[in-house]
Amino acid sequence: MPKFPPEAIRTIALVGHGGAGKTTLAEALLHRAGAVPVMGSIEKGSTVCDFDPLEKQYQHSLNASVVHLQHAGTRVHLVDTPGLPDFVGRAIGALPAVETTAIVVNAQNGIEMITVRMMQWAKKRDLCRMIVINKIDAENVNLPALLARIQATFGRECLPINLPADSGRRVVDCFFNPSGSADFSSVEEAHSALVDQVVEVDEALMATYLEKGEVAPGDLHAPFEKALREGHLIPVCFVSARNGAGVAELLDVVVRLMPNPTEGNPPHFLKGEGGKVQPVRAEPDPKKHVLAHVFKVVIDPFVGKVGVFRVHQGTITKDTQLFIGEERKAFKVGHAYLLQGKDFVETDALVPGDIGAIAKVEEVRFDAVLHDSHEEDHIHLVPIEFPTSMHSLAIEPKRRGDEQKISDALHKLAAEDPTFKVEHNATVNQTIISGLGDLHMRYILDRMANQYHVEVSTEPPRVPYRETITARAEGHHRHKKQTGGAGQFGEVFLKVEPLKRGSGFEFVDQVKGGVIPNQFIPAVEKGVRQVLEVGPLGGFPVHDVRVIVYDGKHHDVDSKEVAFIAAGKRAFMDAISKARAIILEPIVNIEIIAPETSMGDIAGDLSSRRGQVNGTDSAAPGTLVIKGQVPLSELNNYQARLKSVTAGQGSYSIEFSHYEPVPPSVQRDLVAQHANRAVAHAEEQ
């Protein structure tokens, strides 16, 4: 396999909304470069990138897939990413692996939600950006209007580098050889606009341009790269992956104009923690110490754990000794691979710019930095900000004895997916899984069943309600029990007081004169804490309460720990019954991104859920960010509702804000449900 220096390597992430044609475009580029003899098809499940059985079933990319090709003496690594909102975390996770992000736009649908989001995320990571308008030969497309909308949304720096011709059957170059006619606009005008934009970043070149009126494309390479790095230019390419129009031209643009690892903006590496963090520059030099970043982890039932990484510095070969993050023990690279979809292609060396893989290294993890000396300990990338995983399900095994298998499966799935979360809620004794949407959860459950052979039943997670008191009160209980032998005796007097919301629980010992011996005070507190765990109203944890034990009685022979546990518990329940107890519910901040036209429907829907809108911001032309608050209990199935009122264009995230008392009608329902559960449990006994 020929070796490519960093200068002859390009890395491109194909990103954009679902249905834009990214996977088909990757297939067309592979075919054009001779990497595959025949183009695969989404419908037939024969593409290189969508090889997962569930991807073939859903007919959508669900994971970031890596392929490579060779063109004009250059190796190009392509990362094909999912475009469905539920899987956008996997697209974001791939951004640190590339110099250039190609945002693919469906010519029929125009600018969609993920189009906007990926432009923002790529800009935040200082990546060079280009826009690829796909499906230019489709019916009923208005390409001049789409280009105008792109420039209105993302800026006048979005300039066409080629234009469609012959009704989308081919494209004409506007940069290297600007001549010919196009379906709209003027090739000469497009060329002039490009040159005008590029020379603005180089004063000397601008002076030459103003004097002579022209600059040779060969003299524009360095300023072109600078304009890309600074976001001063975002080239727009037209293509039809289906009929091949513009595919060869896109390959030429990638190889001749997109940055190599020595030209792109450097990755955001940091060294140290806390206030001692210092930026570190990775040098794309094959002779320096190794620095590589793991941006994807796959746990394959046959291959084992696979780490997919981008090399930023140094060279990785077979037998290279590497450390993972701050691990003290190194591992030896058994084989170094390039990826071609599901296939592992063994290679002699991976140099800066290469995207490679290692297999059967159990310690490898997502976002880890691989390095070959302890000088690189404590180096990490600036953390990636992923969307909040807000769609949750409570799960339990369908078959007894599957608990450990389910736990292992969930652990492996979470290791692969940074937006899939697993937690055990001890408060309600439930295992909760969370992701970015209903489809994300369905995919996880399908993986558990198909790959790990475990099935679970699901239900919406129980809302973590709480109970508290609103008034002071006193409680008393005498526990006395005679069983023929030694008896049990303990008597407790206590007071309860409400605390400020969020204060938790305080236990105060004000017993005087040893009426309750010191050794039994912890038993009283233990009894009180038993009530804290399962409150008397709805069975929810009790918070924000101070309990003061001030009096009691004991018996020299019959007083035992168990007696004071029982007395403390009953005395506390007695006090709560008089202290005007209430149930609290969690209130969350919600942020919704949606089209402006959906504002009225969203505000009305939030109001019907006992929520309120606190403000709005403009995200992009025609798009609003709506901020508000709503009870968590009212958000069950909200994702589906939001998709309905926004025609699939809306997304939301939530974060906990505070607790508030539930309305009286809700409290009555919760108390009745708790009482019914108690009766049912008693009948089972």
XYZ file of C-alpha atoms in Angstrom, residues 55 63 70 86 160 164 197 218 263 272 284 301 304 334 343 409 429 439 458 485 503 523 572 588 643 679:
26
model
C -28.999 0.647 9.102
C -23.355 5.472 13.021
C -7.011 7.669 -3.487
C -31.748 11.215 17.273
C -20.322 28.773 -5.487
C -25.008 23.354 -12.436
C -13.321 37.060 -1.336
C -2.086 28.784 -8.551
C -2.795 23.658 6.675
C -3.438 19.691 32.745
C 1.565 17.163 12.157
C -19.023 -9.563 18.985
C -13.901 -7.288 20.213
C -0.834 -5.649 17.169
C -13.608 -3.908 6.478
C -25.095 -4.954 27.322
C -35.587 1.528 42.169
C -35.819 6.344 17.426
C -40.199 -0.634 29.124
C -39.449 -13.174 77.808
C -31.661 22.002 52.280
C -31.570 4.167 66.560
C -41.937 11.054 62.965
C -37.161 21.781 34.312
C -42.249 16.632 15.883
C -53.690 -2.237 49.469
